[in-house]
GROMACS .gro file of C-alpha atoms in nm:
model
  300
    1MET     CA    1   0.233  -3.203  19.551
    2ARG     CA    2   0.200  -2.845  19.613
    3ARG     CA    3   0.457  -2.757  19.347
    4LEU     CA    4   0.307  -3.004  19.104
    5PHE     CA    5  -0.047  -2.836  19.159
    6ILE     CA    6   0.120  -2.494  19.085
    7LEU     CA    7   0.295  -2.631  18.762
    8ILE     CA    8  -0.056  -2.764  18.645
    9LEU     CA    9  -0.223  -2.453  18.718
   10ALA     CA   10   0.035  -2.247  18.548
   11ALA     CA   11   0.030  -2.466  18.247
   12ILE     CA   12  -0.372  -2.419  18.217
   13VAL     CA   13  -0.332  -2.041  18.264
   14LEU     CA   14  -0.056  -1.980  18.019
   15GLY     CA   15  -0.163  -2.250  17.754
   16GLY     CA   16  -0.528  -2.158  17.765
   17PRO     CA   17  -0.499  -1.846  17.513
   18ILE     CA   18  -0.295  -2.077  17.287
   19VAL     CA   19  -0.548  -2.359  17.295
   20LEU     CA   20  -0.839  -2.117  17.237
   21GLY     CA   21  -0.643  -1.959  16.951
   22LEU     CA   22  -0.593  -2.299  16.787
   23THR     CA   23  -0.947  -2.420  16.842
   24ALA     CA   24  -1.092  -2.075  16.728
   25ALA     CA   25  -1.310  -2.078  16.397
   26LYS     CA   26  -1.143  -1.881  16.103
   27THR     CA   27  -1.350  -1.643  15.887
   28VAL     CA   28  -1.271  -1.490  15.548
   29PRO     CA   29  -1.262  -1.101  15.600
   30ALA     CA   30  -1.553  -0.930  15.445
   31SER     CA   31  -1.294  -0.670  15.309
   32LEU     CA   32  -1.215  -0.918  15.039
   33PHE     CA   33  -1.530  -0.896  14.873
   34GLY     CA   34  -1.545  -0.580  14.671
   35PRO     CA   35  -1.779  -0.510  14.371
   36HIS     CA   36  -1.835  -0.840  14.161
   37SER     CA   37  -2.053  -0.934  13.862
   38PRO     CA   38  -2.135  -1.305  13.915
   39ASN     CA   39  -2.063  -1.539  13.639
   40LEU     CA   40  -2.351  -1.771  13.667
   41GLU     CA   41  -2.227  -2.020  13.422
   42ASN     CA   42  -1.883  -2.038  13.596
   43GLY     CA   43  -2.082  -2.099  13.931
   44ARG     CA   44  -2.267  -2.376  13.754
   45TRP     CA   45  -1.939  -2.546  13.671
   46MET     CA   46  -1.842  -2.491  14.011
   47PHE     CA   47  -2.166  -2.656  14.137
   48PHE     CA   48  -2.098  -2.971  13.910
   49ALA     CA   49  -1.725  -2.985  13.983
   50GLY     CA   50  -1.783  -2.959  14.358
   51GLY     CA   51  -2.040  -3.240  14.331
   52CYS     CA   52  -2.293  -3.033  14.547
   53ALA     CA   53  -2.602  -3.239  14.479
   54ALA     CA   54  -2.425  -3.575  14.510
   55CYS     CA   55  -2.445  -3.493  14.908
   56HIS     CA   56  -2.680  -3.192  14.942
   57ALA     CA   57  -2.970  -3.281  14.702
   58THR     CA   58  -3.297  -3.360  14.903
   59ALA     CA   59  -3.298  -3.720  15.013
   60GLY     CA   60  -3.566  -3.935  14.852
   61GLN     CA   61  -3.596  -3.744  14.531
   62ASP     CA   62  -3.403  -3.714  14.199
   63ASP     CA   63  -3.381  -3.348  14.125
   64PRO     CA   64  -3.020  -3.230  14.183
   65MET     CA   65  -3.129  -2.874  14.206
   66ARG     CA   66  -3.339  -2.936  14.525
   67LEU     CA   67  -3.084  -2.893  14.785
   68GLY     CA   68  -3.275  -2.964  15.101
   69GLY     CA   69  -3.026  -3.221  15.225
   70GLY     CA   70  -3.102  -3.497  15.473
   71ARG     CA   71  -2.859  -3.775  15.331
   72GLU     CA   72  -2.696  -3.984  15.606
   73LEU     CA   73  -2.301  -4.027  15.569
   74LYS     CA   74  -2.221  -4.322  15.797
   75THR     CA   75  -1.858  -4.345  15.888
   76LYS     CA   76  -1.639  -4.518  16.153
   77PHE     CA   77  -1.656  -4.190  16.346
   78GLY     CA   78  -2.023  -4.168  16.340
   79THR     CA   79  -2.332  -4.066  16.134
   80PHE     CA   80  -2.333  -3.718  15.967
   81ARG     CA   81  -2.647  -3.556  15.825
   82VAL     CA   82  -2.599  -3.340  15.547
   83PRO     CA   83  -2.759  -2.987  15.579
   84ASN     CA   84  -2.998  -2.774  15.368
   85ILE     CA   85  -2.795  -2.565  15.138
   86SER     CA   86  -3.089  -2.424  14.935
   87PRO     CA   87  -3.145  -2.053  14.940
   88HIS     CA   88  -3.425  -2.089  15.192
   89ALA     CA   89  -3.371  -1.801  15.437
   90ARG     CA   90  -3.442  -2.000  15.762
   91ASP     CA   91  -3.345  -2.351  15.682
   92GLY     CA   92  -3.084  -2.301  15.423
   93ILE     CA   93  -2.830  -2.058  15.338
   94GLY     CA   94  -3.060  -1.791  15.209
   95SER     CA   95  -2.949  -1.552  15.476
   96TRP     CA   96  -2.590  -1.600  15.428
   97ASN     CA   97  -2.353  -1.330  15.274
   98GLU     CA   98  -2.055  -1.413  15.031
   99ALA     CA   99  -1.803  -1.379  15.317
  100GLN     CA  100  -1.982  -1.634  15.542
  101PHE     CA  101  -2.034  -1.882  15.245
  102ALA     CA  102  -1.658  -1.825  15.158
  103GLY     CA  103  -1.575  -1.897  15.532
  104ALA     CA  104  -1.772  -2.222  15.512
  105MET     CA  105  -1.595  -2.339  15.185
  106LEU     CA  106  -1.242  -2.237  15.231
  107LYS     CA  107  -1.217  -2.231  15.639
  108GLY     CA  108  -1.490  -2.489  15.723
  109SER     CA  109  -1.662  -2.238  15.970
  110SER     CA  110  -2.014  -2.165  16.018
  111PRO     CA  111  -2.154  -1.804  16.011
  112ASP     CA  112  -2.203  -1.833  16.389
  113GLY     CA  113  -1.840  -1.941  16.466
  114ARG     CA  114  -1.870  -2.310  16.485
  115HIS     CA  115  -1.639  -2.567  16.309
  116TYR     CA  116  -1.785  -2.781  16.029
  117TYR     CA  117  -1.676  -3.134  16.047
  118PRO     CA  118  -1.434  -3.256  15.766
  119ALA     CA  119  -1.696  -3.499  15.634
  120PHE     CA  120  -1.767  -3.162  15.443
  121PRO     CA  121  -1.445  -3.164  15.235
  122TYR     CA  122  -1.332  -2.801  15.296
  123THR     CA  123  -0.984  -2.971  15.336
  124SER     CA  124  -1.005  -2.963  14.944
  125TYR     CA  125  -1.238  -2.663  14.896
  126GLN     CA  126  -0.989  -2.438  15.068
  127ARG     CA  127  -0.774  -2.464  14.742
  128MET     CA  128  -1.060  -2.263  14.544
  129ARG     CA  129  -1.038  -1.907  14.440
  130ILE     CA  130  -1.273  -1.658  14.639
  131ALA     CA  131  -1.394  -1.534  14.278
  132ASP     CA  132  -1.515  -1.930  14.226
  133THR     CA  133  -1.692  -1.936  14.571
  134ARG     CA  134  -1.863  -1.601  14.486
  135ASP     CA  135  -1.986  -1.750  14.140
  136LEU     CA  136  -2.099  -2.072  14.322
  137PHE     CA  137  -2.286  -1.871  14.580
  138ALA     CA  138  -2.477  -1.666  14.328
  139PHE     CA  139  -2.562  -1.979  14.123
  140LEU     CA  140  -2.685  -2.154  14.438
  141LYS     CA  141  -2.912  -1.845  14.509
  142THR     CA  142  -3.088  -1.909  14.165
  143LEU     CA  143  -3.220  -2.240  14.287
  144PRO     CA  144  -3.534  -2.350  14.462
  145ALA     CA  145  -3.574  -2.269  14.829
  146ILE     CA  146  -3.624  -2.579  15.008
  147GLU     CA  147  -3.801  -2.577  15.351
  148GLY     CA  148  -3.676  -2.818  15.634
  149LYS     CA  149  -3.382  -2.862  15.813
  150SER     CA  150  -3.187  -3.188  15.849
  151LEU     CA  151  -3.145  -3.368  16.177
  152GLY     CA  152  -2.826  -3.317  16.382
  153HIS     CA  153  -2.529  -3.548  16.355
  154ASP     CA  154  -2.504  -3.875  16.565
  155LEU     CA  155  -2.130  -3.867  16.707
  156PRO     CA  156  -1.992  -4.001  17.029
  157PHE     CA  157  -1.815  -3.803  17.283
  158PRO     CA  158  -1.562  -3.647  17.243
  159LEU     CA  159  -1.630  -3.602  16.877
  160SER     CA  160  -1.923  -3.441  16.936
  161PHE     CA  161  -1.717  -3.152  17.101
  162ARG     CA  162  -1.680  -2.938  16.793
  163ALA     CA  163  -1.397  -2.715  16.942
  164GLY     CA  164  -1.166  -3.024  16.898
  165VAL     CA  165  -1.213  -2.989  16.532
  166GLY     CA  166  -0.987  -2.686  16.561
  167LEU     CA  167  -0.708  -2.880  16.660
  168TRP     CA  168  -0.791  -3.138  16.370
  169LYS     CA  169  -0.773  -2.852  16.136
  170TYR     CA  170  -0.441  -2.727  16.291
  171LEU     CA  171  -0.314  -3.058  16.150
  172TYR     CA  172  -0.466  -3.099  15.832
  173VAL     CA  173  -0.589  -2.758  15.705
  174ASP     CA  174  -0.308  -2.529  15.592
  175GLY     CA  175  -0.554  -2.242  15.431
  176LYS     CA  176  -0.342  -2.217  15.115
  177PRO     CA  177  -0.507  -2.167  14.779
  178PHE     CA  178  -0.407  -2.345  14.470
  179GLN     CA  179  -0.089  -2.235  14.344
  180PRO     CA  180  -0.031  -2.338  13.958
  181ASP     CA  181   0.283  -2.492  13.850
  182ARG     CA  182   0.443  -2.248  13.613
  183ALA     CA  183   0.649  -2.545  13.436
  184LYS     CA  184   0.317  -2.690  13.330
  185PRO     CA  185   0.071  -2.613  13.063
  186GLU     CA  186  -0.232  -2.398  13.134
  187SER     CA  187  -0.465  -2.696  13.070
  188TRP     CA  188  -0.280  -2.922  13.324
  189ASN     CA  189  -0.281  -2.640  13.586
  190ARG     CA  190  -0.656  -2.609  13.524
  191GLY     CA  191  -0.705  -2.984  13.565
  192ALA     CA  192  -0.503  -2.961  13.887
  193TYR     CA  193  -0.718  -2.697  14.024
  194LEU     CA  194  -1.028  -2.876  13.921
  195VAL     CA  195  -0.906  -3.196  14.083
  196GLU     CA  196  -0.749  -3.078  14.391
  197GLY     CA  197  -1.002  -2.807  14.471
  198PRO     CA  198  -1.378  -2.813  14.380
  199GLY     CA  199  -1.343  -3.186  14.250
  200HIS     CA  200  -1.195  -3.293  14.593
  201CYS     CA  201  -1.095  -3.632  14.434
  202ALA     CA  202  -0.815  -3.692  14.695
  203GLU     CA  203  -1.100  -3.701  14.981
  204CYS     CA  204  -1.223  -4.053  14.850
  205HIS     CA  205  -0.921  -4.178  14.665
  206SER     CA  206  -0.659  -4.167  14.953
  207ALA     CA  207  -0.570  -4.370  15.244
  208ARG     CA  208  -0.629  -4.179  15.598
  209ASP     CA  209  -0.481  -4.190  15.924
  210PHE     CA  210  -0.641  -4.290  16.261
  211LEU     CA  211  -0.752  -3.934  16.310
  212GLY     CA  212  -0.912  -3.917  15.965
  213GLY     CA  213  -0.649  -3.706  15.783
  214ILE     CA  214  -0.509  -3.802  15.437
  215ILE     CA  215  -0.177  -4.003  15.454
  216SER     CA  216   0.043  -3.775  15.217
  217ALA     CA  217   0.248  -4.075  15.095
  218ARG     CA  218  -0.074  -4.260  14.988
  219ARG     CA  219  -0.262  -3.980  14.849
  220TYR     CA  220  -0.470  -4.092  14.547
  221THR     CA  221  -0.352  -4.468  14.610
  222GLY     CA  222  -0.702  -4.556  14.716
  223GLY     CA  223  -0.823  -4.699  15.043
  224PRO     CA  224  -1.133  -4.784  15.228
  225ASN     CA  225  -1.457  -4.636  15.118
  226PRO     CA  226  -1.536  -4.339  15.343
  227ALA     CA  227  -1.894  -4.441  15.333
  228GLY     CA  228  -1.797  -4.773  15.503
  229GLU     CA  229  -1.878  -5.017  15.207
  230GLY     CA  230  -1.600  -5.160  15.004
  231SER     CA  231  -1.292  -4.967  14.894
  232VAL     CA  232  -1.200  -4.687  14.659
  233PRO     CA  233  -0.936  -4.772  14.381
  234ASP     CA  234  -0.589  -4.637  14.338
  235ILE     CA  235  -0.611  -4.362  14.059
  236THR     CA  236  -0.232  -4.317  14.028
  237GLN     CA  237  -0.013  -4.442  13.756
  238GLN     CA  238   0.092  -4.700  14.001
  239SER     CA  239  -0.231  -4.878  13.886
  240LEU     CA  240  -0.347  -4.676  13.581
  241ALA     CA  241  -0.037  -4.669  13.372
  242ARG     CA  242  -0.188  -4.820  13.073
  243TRP     CA  243  -0.471  -4.559  13.074
  244ASN     CA  244  -0.428  -4.260  12.829
  245GLU     CA  245  -0.572  -3.930  12.850
  246GLU     CA  246  -0.882  -4.038  12.630
  247ASP     CA  247  -0.964  -4.301  12.875
  248PHE     CA  248  -0.969  -4.052  13.162
  249VAL     CA  249  -1.192  -3.834  12.938
  250ALA     CA  250  -1.430  -4.111  12.872
  251LEU     CA  251  -1.456  -4.202  13.233
  252LEU     CA  252  -1.529  -3.830  13.326
  253GLU     CA  253  -1.784  -3.791  13.060
  254PHE     CA  254  -1.959  -4.141  13.032
  255GLY     CA  255  -1.844  -4.333  13.344
  256ALA     CA  256  -1.670  -4.594  13.093
  257ARG     CA  257  -1.346  -4.766  13.210
  258PRO     CA  258  -1.120  -4.956  12.983
  259GLN     CA  259  -1.180  -5.320  12.989
  260HIS     CA  260  -1.390  -5.284  13.317
  261GLY     CA  261  -1.716  -5.164  13.204
  262ASP     CA  262  -1.896  -4.875  13.365
  263VAL     CA  263  -1.830  -4.722  13.694
  264ALA     CA  264  -2.053  -4.839  13.997
  265GLY     CA  265  -2.141  -4.715  14.351
  266ASP     CA  266  -2.086  -4.339  14.425
  267MET     CA  267  -1.881  -4.284  14.140
  268ARG     CA  268  -2.188  -4.287  13.926
  269SER     CA  269  -2.298  -3.958  14.095
  270VAL     CA  270  -1.941  -3.810  14.023
  271VAL     CA  271  -1.980  -3.892  13.656
  272ARG     CA  272  -2.338  -3.723  13.657
  273ASN     CA  273  -2.166  -3.414  13.766
  274THR     CA  274  -1.833  -3.444  13.568
  275SER     CA  275  -2.043  -3.506  13.250
  276GLN     CA  276  -2.196  -3.163  13.293
  277LEU     CA  277  -1.850  -2.970  13.277
  278SER     CA  278  -1.723  -2.829  12.960
  279ALA     CA  279  -1.533  -3.067  12.724
  280ASP     CA  280  -1.222  -2.865  12.771
  281ASP     CA  281  -1.248  -2.895  13.161
  282ARG     CA  282  -1.290  -3.277  13.141
  283ARG     CA  283  -0.979  -3.289  12.937
  284ALA     CA  284  -0.789  -3.057  13.158
  285MET     CA  285  -0.878  -3.289  13.450
  286ALA     CA  286  -0.780  -3.611  13.244
  287SER     CA  287  -0.429  -3.434  13.175
  288TYR     CA  288  -0.379  -3.397  13.563
  289LEU     CA  289  -0.510  -3.721  13.648
  290LYS     CA  290  -0.280  -3.901  13.396
  291SER     CA  291  -0.002  -3.735  13.567
  292LEU     CA  292  -0.065  -3.846  13.924
  293GLN     CA  293   0.200  -4.061  14.113
  294PRO     CA  294   0.145  -4.190  14.450
  295GLY     CA  295   0.166  -3.919  14.701
  296SER     CA  296   0.073  -3.627  14.449
  297GLY     CA  297  -0.080  -3.311  14.512
  298PRO     CA  298  -0.070  -3.057  14.793
  299ARG     CA  299  -0.005  -3.211  15.141
  300ASN     CA  300  -0.322  -3.114  15.341
   0.00000   0.00000   0.00000
């Protein structure tokens, strides 16, 4: 028993730094943020491509530019409450700097060093370019400052222990930005970036394992609705082989599905966002979506 106790104690002492390293929240170095002239039009496109208002718009009102949060996301892991991301200095992100905002988007880390839960889809946002996060941050600062904080999450133990999210990130967050496929056309790569990064389409349209991570082999093949009601369809060529690029464009612009009427549920809010993108970006997304096979995309 004495030897066993010594072995356990040694494992704790030696393994402690490793565990702390794995669970520590990562940041984006401020040294990466040199002089920058924000492109507010691009920031607006990132806002709509990322679907920011779909979750963060103030609950109970219809203005997508009032980002006071408050929406409840009920999942099998518990209830997440969406925070205020308006430029309010106390209740929103008005006191943040660019590096802190990029740390949230690309690393899932708060300015005070806590992990965000992956209900915030940084597993996809990590693919974004820093320049795009800077433009998005600049655009958000032009929106109304909304007073009021959301209530905290309602999660059971041990999920309420945020340090454990660091271990989850070790499994599902690789920190790699989008890498274009040089063998593909520029428009296809633009679509891939929008779908895999800010658009975070895989977050809803993929099956997940018991820990909540996307199952690579079932990426984009549909699965249970993360919000807990119904299911989300397969959008690969396994199910949509009869769709052409024009069908995908019509979906992204008008919410129209060939032979199936208009989209319903949460997809309506997605279309409200994609309809605000440029025609070129919608067509680029359509080109990429038409190419999807089961398990397509990065393995996050």
